[in-house]
Amino acid sequence: MLVFSTSDKGGAGRSVTSCNLAYRLCLSGKDVAYLDFTFGSPTAGALFEIDDVARGATSGGLHSYLLGSVGFPAGVDVHAMTDRAALRSSASRAAKLVLFPGDKGGAEFLTVNDGMVHRCADLLSQLERTFEVVVVDLSAGRSAALELALRATALPQLRAHTVRWLVFHRWSRQHILAAAGLVHGPNGLLRVGREWGHDAVCLLESVRYVRTAVPSVAALSMMSHPAQAAWLAEQDEVLKRLASSNRLGASALLGTTPVEPVLQWREQVILDVDVDAHIANPATADAFVELAHRLLDDGTWESF
């Protein structure tokens, strides 16, 4: 399975949620490859707390591979190489999790050529033969990374593969509108995908949304003045109607993640030991487990 994580705006929680999703998938027994296609800022290594690749690989990363400088990109075993002891110790009860970082100092690609597209497709095809889930974290917006992913998955060698697109947005008016535009807009995923050979209906069926850092209206209301509590409840309903009218409603939703202080202060993988120590909230870990389950559940991806 190929999973592409994207968002129209930065700060949507795409990368940190995708890393946590990858970790929960490997805890469930799935071998996972994680590709850092955030070419302008390849820092997935920092999220997995691997100091050697915190800002990308020193050589042979995804930039080098896509440009044809190396035959295969460098991969890093997360459990073996992480500097976080608790994450290393979880290896005994987890499947394989391998990070493929971009190059340190690498920049966003200005253009995408046919050679890059075919190398991308070859890499994804090879990785899917080794890993059960391949998570590709794309740069925000209508980026070269998004074009590369769309063009590669339209090629015959990947058309028969299961491909799923996760569009991340925060629970705000601006993020809802941005996410809708990224998918349905004039230069959005569906239109551009169709131009590169995708069937728009099939492509739409492979898209689901993830709402991140969603506050609990009930919890906020308990701490608020009655007037403020009423306003918060009203705004939550307004956002629900806005999401529905922009085709981001419940039927298109993969799941949500709650506001989590640990992630606001320090973007990281939430481990069970963090929950047991009462540092991270149980609801956050539960949300990542549920996202992993729904990602793999075919029923979640039935036509809507």
PDB file of C-alpha atoms in Angstrom:
ATOM      1  CA  MET A   1       0.000   0.000   0.000  1.00  0.00           C
ATOM      2  CA  LEU A   2       1.234   3.484  -0.915  1.00  0.00           C
ATOM      3  CA  VAL A   3       0.089   6.313   1.351  1.00  0.00           C
ATOM      4  CA  PHE A   4       0.700   9.952   0.428  1.00  0.00           C
ATOM      5  CA  SER A   5       0.388  12.611   3.127  1.00  0.00           C
ATOM      6  CA  THR A   6      -0.286  16.136   1.942  1.00  0.00           C
ATOM      7  CA  SER A   7      -1.706  19.469   3.070  1.00  0.00           C
ATOM      8  CA  ASP A   8      -2.278  22.837   1.463  1.00  0.00           C
ATOM      9  CA  LYS A   9      -0.924  24.836   4.388  1.00  0.00           C
ATOM     10  CA  GLY A  10       2.146  24.390   6.538  1.00  0.00           C
ATOM     11  CA  GLY A  11       1.529  23.802  10.222  1.00  0.00           C
ATOM     12  CA  ALA A  12      -1.300  21.358   9.561  1.00  0.00           C
ATOM     13  CA  GLY A  13       0.342  18.636  11.641  1.00  0.00           C
ATOM     14  CA  ARG A  14       0.944  16.511   8.557  1.00  0.00           C
ATOM     15  CA  SER A  15       4.495  15.339   9.273  1.00  0.00           C
ATOM     16  CA  VAL A  16       4.194  14.705  13.006  1.00  0.00           C
ATOM     17  CA  THR A  17       0.881  12.855  12.522  1.00  0.00           C
ATOM     18  CA  SER A  18       2.315  10.821   9.634  1.00  0.00           C
ATOM     19  CA  CYS A  19       5.335   9.806  11.746  1.00  0.00           C
ATOM     20  CA  ASN A  20       3.052   8.737  14.575  1.00  0.00           C
ATOM     21  CA  LEU A  21       0.830   6.889  12.125  1.00  0.00           C
ATOM     22  CA  ALA A  22       3.860   5.044  10.707  1.00  0.00           C
ATOM     23  CA  TYR A  23       4.964   4.106  14.222  1.00  0.00           C
ATOM     24  CA  ARG A  24       1.520   2.768  15.161  1.00  0.00           C
ATOM     25  CA  LEU A  25       1.393   0.767  11.927  1.00  0.00           C
ATOM     26  CA  CYS A  26       4.703  -0.927  12.743  1.00  0.00           C
ATOM     27  CA  LEU A  27       3.490  -1.622  16.289  1.00  0.00           C
ATOM     28  CA  SER A  28       0.502  -3.386  14.733  1.00  0.00           C
ATOM     29  CA  GLY A  29       2.886  -5.691  12.874  1.00  0.00           C
ATOM     30  CA  LYS A  30       3.221  -3.910   9.514  1.00  0.00           C
ATOM     31  CA  ASP A  31       6.638  -3.288   7.969  1.00  0.00           C
ATOM     32  CA  VAL A  32       6.683   0.432   7.106  1.00  0.00           C
ATOM     33  CA  ALA A  33       8.883   2.579   4.899  1.00  0.00           C
ATOM     34  CA  TYR A  34       8.727   6.325   5.534  1.00  0.00           C
ATOM     35  CA  LEU A  35       9.835   8.609   2.682  1.00  0.00           C
ATOM     36  CA  ASP A  36      10.542  12.263   3.476  1.00  0.00           C
ATOM     37  CA  PHE A  37       9.402  14.115   0.349  1.00  0.00           C
ATOM     38  CA  THR A  38       9.321  17.457   2.182  1.00  0.00           C
ATOM     39  CA  PHE A  39      12.235  18.389  -0.035  1.00  0.00           C
ATOM     40  CA  GLY A  40      12.648  21.978   1.155  1.00  0.00           C
ATOM     41  CA  SER A  41      12.947  20.880   4.788  1.00  0.00           C
ATOM     42  CA  PRO A  42      13.812  17.174   5.161  1.00  0.00           C
ATOM     43  CA  THR A  43      13.533  16.916   8.948  1.00  0.00           C
ATOM     44  CA  ALA A  44      11.639  13.648   9.513  1.00  0.00           C
ATOM     45  CA  GLY A  45      14.812  12.382  11.169  1.00  0.00           C
ATOM     46  CA  ALA A  46      14.281  14.947  13.921  1.00  0.00           C
ATOM     47  CA  LEU A  47      10.751  13.651  14.536  1.00  0.00           C
ATOM     48  CA  PHE A  48      12.117  10.130  14.943  1.00  0.00           C
ATOM     49  CA  GLU A  49      14.946  11.600  17.045  1.00  0.00           C
ATOM     50  CA  ILE A  50      17.793  10.363  14.864  1.00  0.00           C
ATOM     51  CA  ASP A  51      20.467  13.004  15.251  1.00  0.00           C
ATOM     52  CA  ASP A  52      22.563  11.742  12.325  1.00  0.00           C
ATOM     53  CA  VAL A  53      19.760  12.576   9.858  1.00  0.00           C
ATOM     54  CA  ALA A  54      17.893  15.252  11.826  1.00  0.00           C
ATOM     55  CA  ARG A  55      18.134  17.595   8.832  1.00  0.00           C
ATOM     56  CA  GLY A  56      18.520  14.954   6.151  1.00  0.00           C
ATOM     57  CA  ALA A  57      21.128  12.473   4.962  1.00  0.00           C
ATOM     58  CA  THR A  58      24.697  13.707   4.503  1.00  0.00           C
ATOM     59  CA  SER A  59      24.858  11.771   1.228  1.00  0.00           C
ATOM     60  CA  GLY A  60      22.752   9.524  -0.940  1.00  0.00           C
ATOM     61  CA  GLY A  61      19.347  10.777   0.203  1.00  0.00           C
ATOM     62  CA  LEU A  62      16.153  11.080  -1.809  1.00  0.00           C
ATOM     63  CA  HIS A  63      17.326  14.235  -3.572  1.00  0.00           C
ATOM     64  CA  SER A  64      20.403  12.393  -4.880  1.00  0.00           C
ATOM     65  CA  TYR A  65      18.335   9.386  -5.920  1.00  0.00           C
ATOM     66  CA  LEU A  66      15.696  11.344  -7.802  1.00  0.00           C
ATOM     67  CA  LEU A  67      18.390  13.310  -9.634  1.00  0.00           C
ATOM     68  CA  GLY A  68      20.056  10.054 -10.671  1.00  0.00           C
ATOM     69  CA  SER A  69      23.234  10.496  -8.598  1.00  0.00           C
ATOM     70  CA  VAL A  70      22.803   7.205  -6.703  1.00  0.00           C
ATOM     71  CA  GLY A  71      21.175   3.926  -7.620  1.00  0.00           C
ATOM     72  CA  PHE A  72      19.125   3.612  -4.428  1.00  0.00           C
ATOM     73  CA  PRO A  73      18.511   6.095  -1.596  1.00  0.00           C
ATOM     74  CA  ALA A  74      19.951   5.694   1.877  1.00  0.00           C
ATOM     75  CA  GLY A  75      17.619   4.106   4.407  1.00  0.00           C
ATOM     76  CA  VAL A  76      17.789   4.351   8.194  1.00  0.00           C
ATOM     77  CA  ASP A  77      16.411   1.735  10.593  1.00  0.00           C
ATOM     78  CA  VAL A  78      14.455   3.936  13.002  1.00  0.00           C
ATOM     79  CA  HIS A  79      14.472   1.553  15.970  1.00  0.00           C
ATOM     80  CA  ALA A  80      18.184   0.856  15.650  1.00  0.00           C
ATOM     81  CA  MET A  81      19.354   4.409  15.011  1.00  0.00           C
ATOM     82  CA  THR A  82      17.057   6.598  17.114  1.00  0.00           C
ATOM     83  CA  ASP A  83      18.695   8.443  19.991  1.00  0.00           C
ATOM     84  CA  ARG A  84      15.583   7.939  22.106  1.00  0.00           C
ATOM     85  CA  ALA A  85      16.034   4.925  24.367  1.00  0.00           C
ATOM     86  CA  ALA A  86      12.312   4.236  24.791  1.00  0.00           C
ATOM     87  CA  LEU A  87      11.804   4.173  21.031  1.00  0.00           C
ATOM     88  CA  ARG A  88      14.755   1.788  20.617  1.00  0.00           C
ATOM     89  CA  SER A  89      13.377  -0.544  23.253  1.00  0.00           C
ATOM     90  CA  SER A  90      10.026  -0.813  21.455  1.00  0.00           C
ATOM     91  CA  ALA A  91      11.746  -2.645  18.577  1.00  0.00           C
ATOM     92  CA  SER A  92      11.187  -6.019  20.264  1.00  0.00           C
ATOM     93  CA  ARG A  93       7.421  -5.730  19.843  1.00  0.00           C
ATOM     94  CA  ALA A  94       7.301  -3.840  16.547  1.00  0.00           C
ATOM     95  CA  ALA A  95       7.771  -4.618  12.878  1.00  0.00           C
ATOM     96  CA  LYS A  96      10.295  -2.864  10.649  1.00  0.00           C
ATOM     97  CA  LEU A  97      10.279   0.950  10.350  1.00  0.00           C
ATOM     98  CA  VAL A  98      12.777   2.448   7.901  1.00  0.00           C
ATOM     99  CA  LEU A  99      13.187   6.155   7.178  1.00  0.00           C
ATOM    100  CA  PHE A 100      14.357   7.346   3.757  1.00  0.00           C
ATOM    101  CA  PRO A 101      15.412  10.972   4.334  1.00  0.00           C
ATOM    102  CA  GLY A 102      16.050  13.729   1.846  1.00  0.00           C
ATOM    103  CA  ASP A 103      19.542  15.161   1.453  1.00  0.00           C
ATOM    104  CA  LYS A 104      20.886  17.539   4.074  1.00  0.00           C
ATOM    105  CA  GLY A 105      20.817  20.997   2.535  1.00  0.00           C
ATOM    106  CA  GLY A 106      18.559  19.773  -0.235  1.00  0.00           C
ATOM    107  CA  ALA A 107      15.991  22.215  -1.581  1.00  0.00           C
ATOM    108  CA  GLU A 108      12.542  22.036  -3.101  1.00  0.00           C
ATOM    109  CA  PHE A 109      12.701  20.956  -6.734  1.00  0.00           C
ATOM    110  CA  LEU A 110      11.689  23.742  -9.121  1.00  0.00           C
ATOM    111  CA  THR A 111      10.721  21.351 -11.907  1.00  0.00           C
ATOM    112  CA  VAL A 112       9.939  17.666 -12.298  1.00  0.00           C
ATOM    113  CA  ASN A 113      11.208  15.804 -15.351  1.00  0.00           C
ATOM    114  CA  ASP A 114      10.386  12.395 -16.793  1.00  0.00           C
ATOM    115  CA  GLY A 115      13.565  10.844 -15.384  1.00  0.00           C
ATOM    116  CA  MET A 116      12.618  11.859 -11.845  1.00  0.00           C
ATOM    117  CA  VAL A 117       9.087  10.516 -12.325  1.00  0.00           C
ATOM    118  CA  HIS A 118      10.305   7.116 -13.516  1.00  0.00           C
ATOM    119  CA  ARG A 119      12.907   6.879 -10.747  1.00  0.00           C
ATOM    120  CA  CYS A 120      10.181   7.725  -8.220  1.00  0.00           C
ATOM    121  CA  ALA A 121       7.882   5.045  -9.632  1.00  0.00           C
ATOM    122  CA  ASP A 122      10.693   2.466  -9.626  1.00  0.00           C
ATOM    123  CA  LEU A 123      11.504   3.260  -5.989  1.00  0.00           C
ATOM    124  CA  LEU A 124       7.890   3.043  -4.835  1.00  0.00           C
ATOM    125  CA  SER A 125       7.430  -0.236  -6.690  1.00  0.00           C
ATOM    126  CA  GLN A 126      10.580  -1.730  -5.148  1.00  0.00           C
ATOM    127  CA  LEU A 127       9.705  -0.582  -1.646  1.00  0.00           C
ATOM    128  CA  GLU A 128       6.187  -1.952  -1.824  1.00  0.00           C
ATOM    129  CA  ARG A 129       7.622  -5.387  -2.541  1.00  0.00           C
ATOM    130  CA  THR A 130       9.569  -5.173   0.740  1.00  0.00           C
ATOM    131  CA  PHE A 131       7.255  -3.162   2.985  1.00  0.00           C
ATOM    132  CA  GLU A 132       3.546  -3.591   3.616  1.00  0.00           C
ATOM    133  CA  VAL A 133       2.959   0.160   3.885  1.00  0.00           C
ATOM    134  CA  VAL A 134       4.967   2.935   2.235  1.00  0.00           C
ATOM    135  CA  VAL A 135       4.223   6.380   3.716  1.00  0.00           C
ATOM    136  CA  VAL A 136       5.314   9.347   1.611  1.00  0.00           C
ATOM    137  CA  ASP A 137       5.268  12.715   3.394  1.00  0.00           C
ATOM    138  CA  LEU A 138       4.864  15.394   0.707  1.00  0.00           C
ATOM    139  CA  SER A 139       5.749  19.074   0.872  1.00  0.00           C
ATOM    140  CA  ALA A 140       2.810  21.363   1.657  1.00  0.00           C
ATOM    141  CA  GLY A 141       0.774  22.888  -1.144  1.00  0.00           C
ATOM    142  CA  ARG A 142       0.869  22.402  -4.891  1.00  0.00           C
ATOM    143  CA  SER A 143       4.509  21.399  -4.776  1.00  0.00           C
ATOM    144  CA  ALA A 144       6.915  19.524  -7.011  1.00  0.00           C
ATOM    145  CA  ALA A 145       6.550  16.645  -4.561  1.00  0.00           C
ATOM    146  CA  LEU A 146       2.789  16.475  -5.196  1.00  0.00           C
ATOM    147  CA  GLU A 147       3.307  16.579  -8.961  1.00  0.00           C
ATOM    148  CA  LEU A 148       5.957  13.885  -8.714  1.00  0.00           C
ATOM    149  CA  ALA A 149       3.631  11.636  -6.701  1.00  0.00           C
ATOM    150  CA  LEU A 150       0.701  12.159  -9.064  1.00  0.00           C
ATOM    151  CA  ARG A 151       2.742  11.523 -12.184  1.00  0.00           C
ATOM    152  CA  ALA A 152       4.470   8.455 -10.742  1.00  0.00           C
ATOM    153  CA  THR A 153       1.253   6.798  -9.540  1.00  0.00           C
ATOM    154  CA  ALA A 154      -0.330   7.353 -12.966  1.00  0.00           C
ATOM    155  CA  LEU A 155       2.310   5.174 -14.636  1.00  0.00           C
ATOM    156  CA  PRO A 156       1.269   1.623 -15.616  1.00  0.00           C
ATOM    157  CA  GLN A 157       3.655  -0.013 -13.124  1.00  0.00           C
ATOM    158  CA  LEU A 158       1.812   1.569 -10.174  1.00  0.00           C
ATOM    159  CA  ARG A 159      -1.776   1.699 -11.412  1.00  0.00           C
ATOM    160  CA  ALA A 160      -2.642  -1.699  -9.968  1.00  0.00           C
ATOM    161  CA  HIS A 161      -1.235  -0.791  -6.542  1.00  0.00           C
ATOM    162  CA  THR A 162      -3.392   0.347  -3.636  1.00  0.00           C
ATOM    163  CA  VAL A 163      -2.796   4.097  -3.316  1.00  0.00           C
ATOM    164  CA  ARG A 164      -4.317   6.284  -0.616  1.00  0.00           C
ATOM    165  CA  TRP A 165      -4.099  10.053  -0.195  1.00  0.00           C
ATOM    166  CA  LEU A 166      -4.375  11.691   3.224  1.00  0.00           C
ATOM    167  CA  VAL A 167      -5.090  15.428   3.258  1.00  0.00           C
ATOM    168  CA  PHE A 168      -4.344  17.067   6.603  1.00  0.00           C
ATOM    169  CA  HIS A 169      -5.936  20.224   7.973  1.00  0.00           C
ATOM    170  CA  ARG A 170      -6.478  21.892  11.311  1.00  0.00           C
ATOM    171  CA  TRP A 171      -9.968  22.620  12.611  1.00  0.00           C
ATOM    172  CA  SER A 172     -10.180  26.203  11.406  1.00  0.00           C
ATOM    173  CA  ARG A 173     -11.944  28.073   8.614  1.00  0.00           C
ATOM    174  CA  GLN A 174      -8.731  28.834   6.735  1.00  0.00           C
ATOM    175  CA  HIS A 175      -7.465  25.251   6.888  1.00  0.00           C
ATOM    176  CA  ILE A 176     -10.794  23.767   5.790  1.00  0.00           C
ATOM    177  CA  LEU A 177     -10.972  26.051   2.770  1.00  0.00           C
ATOM    178  CA  ALA A 178      -7.326  25.397   1.928  1.00  0.00           C
ATOM    179  CA  ALA A 179      -7.746  21.612   2.110  1.00  0.00           C
ATOM    180  CA  ALA A 180     -10.833  21.757  -0.108  1.00  0.00           C
ATOM    181  CA  GLY A 181      -8.956  23.883  -2.619  1.00  0.00           C
ATOM    182  CA  LEU A 182      -6.004  21.507  -2.667  1.00  0.00           C
ATOM    183  CA  VAL A 183      -8.272  18.645  -3.706  1.00  0.00           C
ATOM    184  CA  HIS A 184     -11.114  20.262  -5.638  1.00  0.00           C
ATOM    185  CA  GLY A 185      -9.635  23.605  -6.726  1.00  0.00           C
ATOM    186  CA  PRO A 186      -8.686  24.768 -10.240  1.00  0.00           C
ATOM    187  CA  ASN A 187      -5.116  23.501  -9.830  1.00  0.00           C
ATOM    188  CA  GLY A 188      -5.966  20.897  -7.240  1.00  0.00           C
ATOM    189  CA  LEU A 189      -5.144  17.250  -6.877  1.00  0.00           C
ATOM    190  CA  LEU A 190      -8.102  16.000  -8.922  1.00  0.00           C
ATOM    191  CA  ARG A 191      -7.604  18.295 -11.901  1.00  0.00           C
ATOM    192  CA  VAL A 192      -3.833  17.909 -12.059  1.00  0.00           C
ATOM    193  CA  GLY A 193      -4.142  14.169 -11.494  1.00  0.00           C
ATOM    194  CA  ARG A 194      -6.550  13.901 -14.416  1.00  0.00           C
ATOM    195  CA  GLU A 195      -4.087  15.808 -16.618  1.00  0.00           C
ATOM    196  CA  TRP A 196      -1.401  13.245 -15.802  1.00  0.00           C
ATOM    197  CA  GLY A 197      -3.641  10.270 -16.596  1.00  0.00           C
ATOM    198  CA  HIS A 198      -5.590   9.507 -13.420  1.00  0.00           C
ATOM    199  CA  ASP A 199      -9.288   8.757 -13.428  1.00  0.00           C
ATOM    200  CA  ALA A 200     -10.755  11.609 -11.366  1.00  0.00           C
ATOM    201  CA  VAL A 201     -13.475   9.451  -9.784  1.00  0.00           C
ATOM    202  CA  CYS A 202     -11.025   6.754  -8.689  1.00  0.00           C
ATOM    203  CA  LEU A 203      -8.611   9.396  -7.445  1.00  0.00           C
ATOM    204  CA  LEU A 204     -11.307  11.060  -5.347  1.00  0.00           C
ATOM    205  CA  GLU A 205     -12.272   7.702  -3.848  1.00  0.00           C
ATOM    206  CA  SER A 206      -8.674   7.314  -2.661  1.00  0.00           C
ATOM    207  CA  VAL A 207      -8.708  10.646  -0.760  1.00  0.00           C
ATOM    208  CA  ARG A 208      -9.572  11.018   2.924  1.00  0.00           C
ATOM    209  CA  TYR A 209      -9.062  13.918   5.335  1.00  0.00           C
ATOM    210  CA  VAL A 210      -7.379  14.037   8.721  1.00  0.00           C
ATOM    211  CA  ARG A 211      -8.327  16.828  11.149  1.00  0.00           C
ATOM    212  CA  THR A 212      -5.481  17.614  13.507  1.00  0.00           C
ATOM    213  CA  ALA A 213      -5.285  19.359  16.889  1.00  0.00           C
ATOM    214  CA  VAL A 214      -9.075  19.417  17.215  1.00  0.00           C
ATOM    215  CA  PRO A 215     -10.055  20.986  20.564  1.00  0.00           C
ATOM    216  CA  SER A 216     -12.669  19.412  22.797  1.00  0.00           C
ATOM    217  CA  VAL A 217     -15.575  21.839  22.858  1.00  0.00           C
ATOM    218  CA  ALA A 218     -17.008  20.131  25.947  1.00  0.00           C
ATOM    219  CA  ALA A 219     -13.733  20.489  27.869  1.00  0.00           C
ATOM    220  CA  LEU A 220     -13.287  24.108  26.809  1.00  0.00           C
ATOM    221  CA  SER A 221     -16.874  24.935  27.712  1.00  0.00           C
ATOM    222  CA  MET A 222     -16.374  23.669  31.264  1.00  0.00           C
ATOM    223  CA  MET A 223     -13.555  26.178  31.726  1.00  0.00           C
ATOM    224  CA  SER A 224     -15.274  29.068  29.975  1.00  0.00           C
ATOM    225  CA  HIS A 225     -17.787  31.762  30.761  1.00  0.00           C
ATOM    226  CA  PRO A 226     -21.282  30.671  29.651  1.00  0.00           C
ATOM    227  CA  ALA A 227     -21.270  33.248  26.834  1.00  0.00           C
ATOM    228  CA  GLN A 228     -17.912  32.028  25.599  1.00  0.00           C
ATOM    229  CA  ALA A 229     -18.996  28.390  25.896  1.00  0.00           C
ATOM    230  CA  ALA A 230     -22.044  29.102  23.745  1.00  0.00           C
ATOM    231  CA  TRP A 231     -19.858  30.876  21.170  1.00  0.00           C
ATOM    232  CA  LEU A 232     -17.413  27.943  21.048  1.00  0.00           C
ATOM    233  CA  ALA A 233     -20.218  25.449  20.478  1.00  0.00           C
ATOM    234  CA  GLU A 234     -21.667  27.662  17.751  1.00  0.00           C
ATOM    235  CA  GLN A 235     -18.305  27.995  15.986  1.00  0.00           C
ATOM    236  CA  ASP A 236     -17.771  24.238  16.076  1.00  0.00           C
ATOM    237  CA  GLU A 237     -21.115  23.775  14.325  1.00  0.00           C
ATOM    238  CA  VAL A 238     -20.185  26.449  11.787  1.00  0.00           C
ATOM    239  CA  LEU A 239     -16.970  24.571  10.997  1.00  0.00           C
ATOM    240  CA  LYS A 240     -18.845  21.287  10.635  1.00  0.00           C
ATOM    241  CA  ARG A 241     -21.221  22.891   8.117  1.00  0.00           C
ATOM    242  CA  LEU A 242     -18.307  24.491   6.282  1.00  0.00           C
ATOM    243  CA  ALA A 243     -16.480  21.170   6.070  1.00  0.00           C
ATOM    244  CA  SER A 244     -19.591  19.413   4.806  1.00  0.00           C
ATOM    245  CA  SER A 245     -20.332  22.050   2.163  1.00  0.00           C
ATOM    246  CA  ASN A 246     -16.756  21.780   0.924  1.00  0.00           C
ATOM    247  CA  ARG A 247     -16.885  17.977   0.707  1.00  0.00           C
ATOM    248  CA  LEU A 248     -14.740  17.441   3.808  1.00  0.00           C
ATOM    249  CA  GLY A 249     -17.577  16.049   5.912  1.00  0.00           C
ATOM    250  CA  ALA A 250     -17.841  12.851   7.947  1.00  0.00           C
ATOM    251  CA  SER A 251     -18.067  10.522   4.950  1.00  0.00           C
ATOM    252  CA  ALA A 252     -14.723  11.800   3.633  1.00  0.00           C
ATOM    253  CA  LEU A 253     -13.012  11.834   7.028  1.00  0.00           C
ATOM    254  CA  LEU A 254     -10.372   9.281   8.002  1.00  0.00           C
ATOM    255  CA  GLY A 255     -10.144  10.574  11.552  1.00  0.00           C
ATOM    256  CA  THR A 256      -9.138  13.330  13.952  1.00  0.00           C
ATOM    257  CA  THR A 257      -6.392  13.968  16.469  1.00  0.00           C
ATOM    258  CA  PRO A 258      -6.951  16.030  19.617  1.00  0.00           C
ATOM    259  CA  VAL A 259      -5.011  19.019  20.877  1.00  0.00           C
ATOM    260  CA  GLU A 260      -1.912  17.534  22.511  1.00  0.00           C
ATOM    261  CA  PRO A 261       0.428  19.710  24.629  1.00  0.00           C
ATOM    262  CA  VAL A 262       3.352  17.331  24.057  1.00  0.00           C
ATOM    263  CA  LEU A 263       3.090  17.832  20.297  1.00  0.00           C
ATOM    264  CA  GLN A 264       2.657  21.584  20.650  1.00  0.00           C
ATOM    265  CA  TRP A 265       5.798  21.874  22.755  1.00  0.00           C
ATOM    266  CA  ARG A 266       7.862  19.141  21.159  1.00  0.00           C
ATOM    267  CA  GLU A 267       6.980  17.411  17.897  1.00  0.00           C
ATOM    268  CA  GLN A 268       7.766  13.728  18.465  1.00  0.00           C
ATOM    269  CA  VAL A 269       6.478  10.179  18.312  1.00  0.00           C
ATOM    270  CA  ILE A 270       4.038   9.577  21.177  1.00  0.00           C
ATOM    271  CA  LEU A 271       4.996   6.322  22.892  1.00  0.00           C
ATOM    272  CA  ASP A 272       2.948   4.257  25.316  1.00  0.00           C
ATOM    273  CA  VAL A 273       5.493   5.129  28.020  1.00  0.00           C
ATOM    274  CA  ASP A 274       4.597   8.799  27.526  1.00  0.00           C
ATOM    275  CA  VAL A 275       0.958   7.962  28.244  1.00  0.00           C
ATOM    276  CA  ASP A 276       1.823   5.715  31.187  1.00  0.00           C
ATOM    277  CA  ALA A 277       3.919   8.522  32.679  1.00  0.00           C
ATOM    278  CA  HIS A 278       0.940  10.909  32.286  1.00  0.00           C
ATOM    279  CA  ILE A 279       2.985  13.133  29.980  1.00  0.00           C
ATOM    280  CA  ALA A 280       0.900  12.566  26.855  1.00  0.00           C
ATOM    281  CA  ASN A 281      -2.866  12.180  26.853  1.00  0.00           C
ATOM    282  CA  PRO A 282      -4.316   8.686  26.240  1.00  0.00           C
ATOM    283  CA  ALA A 283      -6.732  10.171  23.700  1.00  0.00           C
ATOM    284  CA  THR A 284      -3.809  11.180  21.498  1.00  0.00           C
ATOM    285  CA  ALA A 285      -2.306   7.698  21.369  1.00  0.00           C
ATOM    286  CA  ASP A 286      -5.795   6.244  20.820  1.00  0.00           C
ATOM    287  CA  ALA A 287      -6.321   8.628  17.899  1.00  0.00           C
ATOM    288  CA  PHE A 288      -3.135   7.443  16.188  1.00  0.00           C
ATOM    289  CA  VAL A 289      -4.098   3.795  16.734  1.00  0.00           C
ATOM    290  CA  GLU A 290      -7.522   4.477  15.231  1.00  0.00           C
ATOM    291  CA  LEU A 291      -6.015   6.269  12.234  1.00  0.00           C
ATOM    292  CA  ALA A 292      -3.749   3.269  11.597  1.00  0.00           C
ATOM    293  CA  HIS A 293      -6.718   0.896  11.817  1.00  0.00           C
ATOM    294  CA  ARG A 294      -8.924   2.962   9.501  1.00  0.00           C
ATOM    295  CA  LEU A 295      -6.109   3.431   6.992  1.00  0.00           C
ATOM    296  CA  LEU A 296      -5.907  -0.338   6.528  1.00  0.00           C
ATOM    297  CA  ASP A 297      -9.666  -0.985   6.752  1.00  0.00           C
ATOM    298  CA  ASP A 298     -11.089  -1.366   3.241  1.00  0.00           C
ATOM    299  CA  GLY A 299     -14.548  -0.478   4.528  1.00  0.00           C
ATOM    300  CA  THR A 300     -13.321   3.013   5.370  1.00  0.00           C
ATOM    301  CA  TRP A 301     -12.428   3.505   1.725  1.00  0.00           C
ATOM    302  CA  GLU A 302     -15.696   2.500   0.142  1.00  0.00           C
ATOM    303  CA  SER A 303     -17.206   5.044  -2.232  1.00  0.00           C
ATOM    304  CA  PHE A 304     -18.855   8.081  -0.630  1.00  0.00           C
TER     305      PHE A 304
END
